[in-house]
Amino acid sequence: MYRNFRIVPQIIFGRGAFNQLGDVLKPRRVTEGGFVVFILDDVFTGTELERRLPMQGRDLLVPVDVTNEPKTRLIDDLVEKIRRYAPVNPDGVIGIGGGSTMDIAKAVSLMLTNPGSSADYQGWDLIEIPAVYHVGIPTLSGTGAEISRTCILTGPKKKLGINSDYTLFDQLILDPELINGVPKEQWFYTGMDCFIHNIESLAGCMLNSFSRAYAEKSLDLCREVFFDDHPESDEKLMMASCFGGMSIAYSQVGACHALSYGISYVLGVHHGIGCCIAMNVLDDIYPQGCEEFRQMMKRHDITLPRVVGEDISPAEMERMITTTLNLEPLWENCLGSDWRDKMPRDRVEAYFRRM
Ligand code: NAD
Ligand code: ZN
């Protein structure tokens, strides 16, 4: 059985494309006295980008602080706030920011139509009712969140996405101008998330020609961005991110992401930097990828922090190992069906001890 793969149906790409958001929303404003919700990374509060939002009438601006990666609690609170704001659902939810903000917009649009808490839907294909129309506008590139069928949330029991066909954005606006002002380290860490998606996809057992085509192209684009400082780097990174996302959507990530989830869930390390820290200890699994990754770090003068200290408690270590080993599809993609024999708990611990 092959998966029947749904993709984002409408995409606008190009410098200044953000200006078309108003026109995109016009035919969607169908509810009399209705409104649109703009979920904006609060790094843009008071900036030109905020002023350019095509807001009108009862539209609602929701600035979000993404210092911590999105939690199910935050989603439930935002949905509650929107429900209190109006008796009807909005005509659209627009997410403008990096992976965190886009994931928040996806989750809010799903939870406005589905009952209960967002924590109830962390898993695969648990959503039954289509979401409110939602648009993604990345301001940071690499995660592939713009193109993926998941929105990753930290819940009371686990860090896991709401994976469903309804999670996918209905529309993307990819405007390379928006990723221009990202601080260098953040640009690097999130960009490496994309690089690592490709390395893991290409080295995995689930690889097929569909995934390979996207990963190879994405990897070429990453090299142009991170080695050649290409003049169209912003355009290229934006496309690399989408293609990396397309690749893993039809294959899977691997050991690096599995380990990064351990330090992310237990120690609160963010996704991009967490993947970099994990990649840095995985020479035995991804030798060439690690080598290239370190060359890119050197080229951009990046030093990774240590996150697992001597003072880590045995209980924390156990939780990190369990979180990591629970990601069965990732390990299976990386090491094959007998992955459990190849990845005992002490081997996982040894990786963590080096991070
Ligand atoms: P992010 O969204 O967490 O943002 C990181 C920082 O960059 C924040 O401080 C933010 O305010 C800032 N920022 C964003 N755009 C900026 C800009 N243009 N200029 C200046 N600062 C800017 O970072 P991310 O790496 O894009 O996303 C990580 C999140 O994405 C995690 O929550 C992770 O779980 C999620 N993720 C989702 C998927 C998916 O498929 N849904 C895939 C991978 C990761
Ligand atoms: Zn990732």
Coordinates of C-alpha atoms and ligand atoms in Angstrom, one line a residue:
M1 CA 0.0 0.0 0.0
Y2 CA 1.4 3.4 -1.0
R3 CA 0.4 6.5 1.0
N4 CA -2.0 8.8 -0.8
F5 CA 0.0 12.0 -0.2
R6 CA -1.8 15.3 0.1
I7 CA 0.2 18.5 -0.6
V8 CA -0.4 22.2 0.0
P9 CA -2.7 23.2 -2.9
Q10 CA -1.8 26.9 -3.4
I11 CA 1.6 28.6 -3.2
I12 CA 2.7 32.1 -4.1
F13 CA 6.5 32.5 -4.3
G14 CA 8.6 35.6 -4.9
R15 CA 10.0 38.8 -3.4
G16 CA 7.2 41.0 -2.2
A17 CA 4.6 38.2 -2.4
F18 CA 3.5 39.1 1.1
N19 CA 1.7 42.1 -0.5
Q20 CA -0.7 39.7 -2.1
L21 CA -2.1 38.4 1.2
G22 CA -5.0 40.9 1.1
D23 CA -6.1 39.7 -2.3
V24 CA -5.7 36.1 -1.3
L25 CA -8.0 36.6 1.7
K26 CA -10.7 38.6 -0.1
P27 CA -12.7 35.7 -1.5
R28 CA -12.3 33.9 1.9
R29 CA -14.1 36.6 3.8
V30 CA -17.5 35.0 3.4
T31 CA -19.0 35.4 6.9
E32 CA -21.1 38.6 7.4
G33 CA -19.4 40.6 10.1
G34 CA -16.7 37.9 10.2
F35 CA -13.0 38.1 10.9
V36 CA -9.6 36.7 10.1
V37 CA -7.0 35.8 12.8
F38 CA -3.4 36.8 12.2
I39 CA -1.0 34.9 14.4
L40 CA 2.2 36.8 14.3
D41 CA 5.6 36.0 15.9
D42 CA 6.0 38.8 18.4
V43 CA 9.5 39.5 17.2
F44 CA 7.6 41.6 14.6
T45 CA 5.5 43.6 17.1
G46 CA 5.8 47.3 16.1
T47 CA 7.7 46.5 12.9
E48 CA 6.9 47.4 9.3
L49 CA 5.7 43.8 8.7
E50 CA 3.0 44.2 11.3
R51 CA 1.9 47.4 9.7
R52 CA 1.7 45.7 6.4
L53 CA -0.9 43.1 7.6
P54 CA -4.0 43.5 5.5
M55 CA -6.3 43.8 8.6
Q56 CA -9.8 45.1 8.4
G57 CA -13.1 45.3 10.3
R58 CA -13.1 42.8 13.3
D59 CA -9.9 41.0 12.3
L60 CA -7.9 39.8 15.3
L61 CA -4.1 40.2 15.7
V62 CA -2.6 37.5 18.0
P63 CA 1.1 38.1 18.8
V64 CA 2.8 34.9 20.0
D65 CA 6.0 34.6 22.1
V66 CA 7.9 31.6 20.8
T67 CA 10.7 31.6 23.4
N68 CA 9.4 28.2 24.3
E69 CA 8.3 25.8 21.6
P70 CA 4.5 25.5 21.3
K71 CA 2.6 23.6 24.0
T72 CA -0.8 22.0 23.8
R73 CA -1.8 24.3 26.7
L74 CA -1.0 27.4 24.7
I75 CA -3.1 26.2 21.8
D76 CA -6.1 25.5 24.0
D77 CA -5.8 28.9 25.5
L78 CA -5.6 30.6 22.1
V79 CA -8.6 28.7 20.9
E80 CA -10.5 29.7 24.0
K81 CA -9.6 33.3 23.5
I82 CA -10.8 33.3 19.8
R83 CA -14.1 31.6 20.9
R84 CA -14.6 34.3 23.5
Y85 CA -13.9 36.9 20.9
A86 CA -16.7 35.9 18.5
P87 CA -19.6 33.4 18.4
V88 CA -18.5 32.1 15.0
N89 CA -15.3 30.7 13.7
P90 CA -12.9 33.1 11.8
D91 CA -12.8 32.9 8.0
G92 CA -9.1 32.3 8.2
V93 CA -6.1 31.8 10.4
I94 CA -2.8 33.2 9.1
G95 CA 0.5 32.1 10.7
I96 CA 3.4 34.4 10.1
G97 CA 6.8 33.4 11.6
G98 CA 9.1 30.5 12.0
G99 CA 8.2 26.8 12.5
S100 CA 6.8 27.5 16.0
T101 CA 4.4 30.2 14.8
M102 CA 3.3 28.3 11.8
D103 CA 2.7 25.2 13.9
I104 CA 0.6 27.3 16.3
A105 CA -1.5 28.6 13.4
K106 CA -2.0 25.1 12.1
A107 CA -3.0 23.7 15.5
V108 CA -5.3 26.6 16.3
S109 CA -7.1 26.2 12.9
L110 CA -7.6 22.5 13.6
M111 CA -8.8 23.0 17.2
L112 CA -11.3 25.7 16.3
T113 CA -13.3 22.9 14.5
N114 CA -12.5 19.8 16.5
P115 CA -13.7 19.3 20.1
G116 CA -11.5 18.7 23.2
S117 CA -7.9 19.6 23.9
S118 CA -5.1 19.7 21.3
A119 CA -3.4 17.0 23.5
D120 CA -6.1 14.6 22.5
Y121 CA -4.9 14.7 18.9
Q122 CA -1.2 14.3 19.3
G123 CA -0.6 11.3 17.0
W124 CA -1.5 10.2 13.5
D125 CA -4.8 10.8 11.7
L126 CA -6.9 11.5 14.8
I127 CA -8.4 14.7 13.4
E128 CA -11.8 14.1 11.8
I129 CA -13.2 17.5 11.0
P130 CA -11.4 19.8 8.5
A131 CA -9.7 22.9 9.9
V132 CA -10.6 26.6 9.4
Y133 CA -8.9 27.9 6.2
H134 CA -5.3 28.5 7.1
V135 CA -2.4 30.3 5.5
G136 CA 1.4 29.9 6.3
I137 CA 3.9 32.6 5.8
P138 CA 7.4 31.7 6.8
T139 CA 9.8 34.3 8.1
L140 CA 12.5 31.7 8.9
S141 CA 13.4 28.8 6.7
G142 CA 14.5 25.2 7.3
T143 CA 11.9 23.3 9.4
G144 CA 9.7 22.5 6.4
A145 CA 6.7 23.2 8.7
E146 CA 5.3 25.3 5.9
I147 CA 4.8 22.2 3.8
S148 CA 4.3 19.4 6.3
R149 CA 1.2 17.6 7.5
T150 CA 2.1 18.0 11.2
C151 CA 2.3 20.7 13.9
I152 CA 4.7 19.7 16.6
L153 CA 3.4 20.3 20.2
T154 CA 4.7 19.6 23.6
G155 CA 1.9 18.1 25.7
P156 CA 1.5 16.8 29.2
K157 CA 2.6 13.4 28.2
K158 CA 4.7 13.7 25.1
K159 CA 6.2 15.9 22.4
L160 CA 4.4 14.8 19.3
G161 CA 2.7 16.5 16.3
I162 CA -0.9 16.5 15.2
N163 CA -0.3 14.6 12.0
S164 CA -3.2 14.7 9.6
D165 CA -4.2 15.7 6.0
Y166 CA -6.2 18.6 7.6
T167 CA -3.1 20.0 9.2
L168 CA -1.6 21.1 5.9
F169 CA -1.9 24.7 5.1
D170 CA -4.5 25.7 2.4
Q171 CA -2.2 28.4 1.1
L172 CA 1.5 29.4 1.4
I173 CA 3.0 32.8 0.7
L174 CA 6.8 32.3 0.3
D175 CA 8.4 35.7 0.3
P176 CA 12.2 35.5 0.5
E177 CA 12.3 39.1 1.7
L178 CA 10.8 38.0 5.0
I179 CA 13.7 35.8 6.1
N180 CA 16.3 38.6 5.5
G181 CA 16.7 39.8 9.1
V182 CA 17.1 36.5 10.9
P183 CA 20.0 36.6 13.4
K184 CA 22.9 34.5 12.1
E185 CA 22.9 31.7 14.6
Q186 CA 19.1 31.2 14.3
W187 CA 19.5 31.2 10.5
F188 CA 22.2 28.6 10.8
Y189 CA 20.4 26.3 13.2
T190 CA 17.1 26.3 11.4
G191 CA 18.8 26.0 8.0
M192 CA 20.7 22.9 9.4
D193 CA 17.4 21.4 10.3
C194 CA 16.7 21.3 6.6
F195 CA 20.2 20.0 5.8
I196 CA 19.7 17.2 8.3
H197 CA 16.2 16.3 7.0
N198 CA 17.9 15.6 3.7
I199 CA 20.9 13.6 5.2
E200 CA 18.5 11.4 7.2
S201 CA 16.1 10.9 4.3
L202 CA 18.8 9.9 1.9
A203 CA 20.4 7.5 4.3
G204 CA 17.2 5.9 5.4
C205 CA 15.6 2.5 4.5
M206 CA 12.4 4.2 3.5
L207 CA 14.0 6.2 0.7
N208 CA 12.3 6.1 -2.7
S209 CA 12.7 8.0 -5.9
F210 CA 10.1 10.6 -4.9
S211 CA 11.9 11.4 -1.6
R212 CA 15.3 11.2 -3.2
A213 CA 14.5 13.7 -5.9
Y214 CA 13.4 16.3 -3.4
A215 CA 16.3 15.6 -0.9
E216 CA 19.0 15.7 -3.5
K217 CA 17.8 19.1 -4.9
S218 CA 17.3 20.4 -1.4
L219 CA 20.9 19.4 -0.4
D220 CA 22.3 21.1 -3.5
L221 CA 20.5 24.3 -2.5
C222 CA 21.8 24.0 1.1
R223 CA 25.3 23.8 -0.2
E224 CA 24.8 26.9 -2.4
V225 CA 23.5 28.7 0.7
F226 CA 26.0 27.5 3.4
F227 CA 29.2 27.1 1.3
D228 CA 28.8 29.5 -1.6
D229 CA 27.0 32.4 0.0
H230 CA 25.0 32.6 -3.2
P231 CA 23.5 36.0 -3.9
E232 CA 20.0 34.4 -4.0
S233 CA 20.6 32.6 -0.7
D234 CA 17.2 33.6 0.8
E235 CA 15.3 32.3 -2.3
K236 CA 17.4 29.1 -2.2
L237 CA 17.0 28.4 1.5
M238 CA 13.3 29.0 1.2
M239 CA 13.0 26.4 -1.5
A240 CA 15.5 24.0 0.2
S241 CA 13.2 24.1 3.3
C242 CA 10.1 23.2 1.2
F243 CA 11.9 20.4 -0.7
G244 CA 13.4 18.9 2.4
G245 CA 10.0 18.9 3.9
M246 CA 8.6 17.2 0.8
S247 CA 11.3 14.6 1.0
I248 CA 10.7 13.5 4.6
A249 CA 7.0 13.6 4.1
Y250 CA 7.3 10.6 1.8
S251 CA 10.1 8.9 3.7
Q252 CA 11.2 9.7 7.3
V253 CA 13.9 11.4 9.4
G254 CA 16.3 9.3 11.5
A255 CA 18.7 9.0 14.4
C256 CA 19.5 12.7 14.6
H257 CA 15.9 13.8 15.0
A258 CA 15.1 10.9 17.4
L259 CA 18.0 12.0 19.7
S260 CA 17.1 15.7 19.4
Y261 CA 13.6 15.0 20.6
G262 CA 15.1 13.5 23.8
I263 CA 17.0 16.7 24.7
S264 CA 14.2 18.8 23.5
Y265 CA 11.5 17.2 25.6
V266 CA 13.5 16.8 28.8
L267 CA 15.9 19.8 28.6
G268 CA 13.8 22.2 26.5
V269 CA 16.4 22.5 23.8
H270 CA 14.9 24.1 20.6
H271 CA 14.5 22.0 17.5
G272 CA 17.1 23.5 15.2
I273 CA 19.9 23.8 17.7
G274 CA 18.9 20.4 19.1
C275 CA 19.3 18.7 15.8
C276 CA 22.7 20.4 15.3
I277 CA 23.9 19.2 18.8
A278 CA 22.7 15.6 17.9
M279 CA 24.3 15.7 14.5
N280 CA 27.6 16.6 16.0
V281 CA 27.9 13.2 17.8
L282 CA 26.6 11.0 15.0
D283 CA 29.7 10.3 12.9
D284 CA 29.2 6.5 13.2
I285 CA 25.8 6.8 11.5
Y286 CA 26.1 9.7 9.1
P287 CA 29.8 10.0 8.5
Q288 CA 29.7 12.2 5.4
G289 CA 26.8 14.3 6.6
C290 CA 28.6 15.0 9.9
E291 CA 31.8 16.0 8.1
E292 CA 29.9 18.4 5.8
F293 CA 27.9 19.8 8.8
R294 CA 31.1 20.6 10.6
Q295 CA 32.6 22.3 7.6
M296 CA 29.4 24.5 7.4
M297 CA 29.7 25.3 11.2
K298 CA 33.3 26.3 10.7
R299 CA 32.5 28.4 7.7
H300 CA 29.9 30.4 9.7
D301 CA 31.9 30.4 12.9
I302 CA 29.3 28.5 14.9
T303 CA 30.1 26.9 18.3
L304 CA 27.6 24.6 19.8
P305 CA 26.8 24.8 23.5
R306 CA 27.0 21.7 25.8
V307 CA 23.6 20.8 27.0
V308 CA 24.0 17.5 28.9
G309 CA 26.2 18.2 31.9
E310 CA 27.6 16.0 34.7
D311 CA 24.7 17.1 36.9
I312 CA 22.0 15.5 34.8
S313 CA 19.9 13.3 37.1
P314 CA 19.5 9.5 36.4
A315 CA 15.7 10.2 36.1
E316 CA 16.2 12.8 33.4
M317 CA 18.6 10.6 31.5
E318 CA 16.1 7.7 31.6
R319 CA 13.3 10.1 30.3
M320 CA 15.6 11.3 27.5
I321 CA 16.4 7.7 26.5
T322 CA 12.7 6.6 26.6
T323 CA 11.5 9.6 24.6
T324 CA 14.1 8.9 22.0
L325 CA 13.5 5.2 21.7
N326 CA 9.7 5.7 21.5
L327 CA 10.3 7.2 18.0
E328 CA 10.1 3.8 16.4
P329 CA 9.6 4.8 12.8
L330 CA 12.6 7.1 12.9
W331 CA 14.9 4.3 14.2
E332 CA 13.4 1.8 11.8
N333 CA 14.1 4.2 8.9
C334 CA 17.7 4.7 10.1
L335 CA 18.7 1.2 11.1
G336 CA 16.1 -1.2 9.7
S337 CA 13.6 -3.5 11.3
D338 CA 16.2 -4.9 13.8
W339 CA 17.0 -1.5 15.1
R340 CA 16.3 -2.4 18.7
D341 CA 19.2 -4.8 18.7
K342 CA 21.5 -2.1 17.2
M343 CA 20.3 0.7 19.5
P344 CA 20.3 -0.5 23.1
R345 CA 19.7 2.0 25.9
D346 CA 23.4 2.3 26.8
R347 CA 24.3 3.3 23.2
V348 CA 21.7 6.1 23.3
E349 CA 23.0 7.2 26.7
A350 CA 26.5 7.3 25.3
Y351 CA 25.4 9.7 22.5
F352 CA 23.7 11.9 25.1
R353 CA 26.8 12.0 27.3
R354 CA 28.7 13.6 24.5
M355 CA 26.1 16.4 23.8
Ligands
NAD1 P1 11.1 29.4 15.8 O1 9.8 29.6 15.0 O2 11.0 28.7 17.1 O3 11.8 30.8 15.9 C1 13.1 30.9 16.5 C2 13.4 32.3 16.8 O4 13.6 33.1 15.6 C3 12.4 33.0 17.6 O5 13.0 33.8 18.6 C4 11.6 33.9 16.6 O6 11.0 35.0 17.2 C5 12.8 34.3 15.7 N1 12.4 34.7 14.3 C6 11.6 34.1 13.4 N2 11.6 34.8 12.2 C7 12.4 35.8 12.4 C8 12.9 36.8 11.5 N3 12.5 36.9 10.2 N4 13.7 37.8 12.0 C9 14.2 37.7 13.3 N5 13.9 36.7 14.1 C10 13.0 35.8 13.7 O7 12.2 28.6 14.9 P2 12.2 27.5 13.8 O8 13.5 26.8 13.9 O9 11.7 28.0 12.5 O10 11.0 26.5 14.3 C11 11.2 25.5 15.3 C12 9.9 25.0 15.6 O11 9.4 24.3 14.5 C13 9.9 24.0 16.8 O12 8.8 24.2 17.6 C14 9.7 22.7 16.1 O13 9.1 21.7 16.9 C15 8.9 23.0 14.9 N6 9.1 22.1 13.7 C16 8.0 21.8 13.0 C17 8.0 21.0 11.9 C18 6.8 20.6 11.2 O14 6.8 19.9 10.2 N7 5.6 21.1 11.6 C19 9.3 20.5 11.5 C20 10.4 20.8 12.2 C21 10.3 21.7 13.3
ZN2 ZN 13.6 18.9 11.8

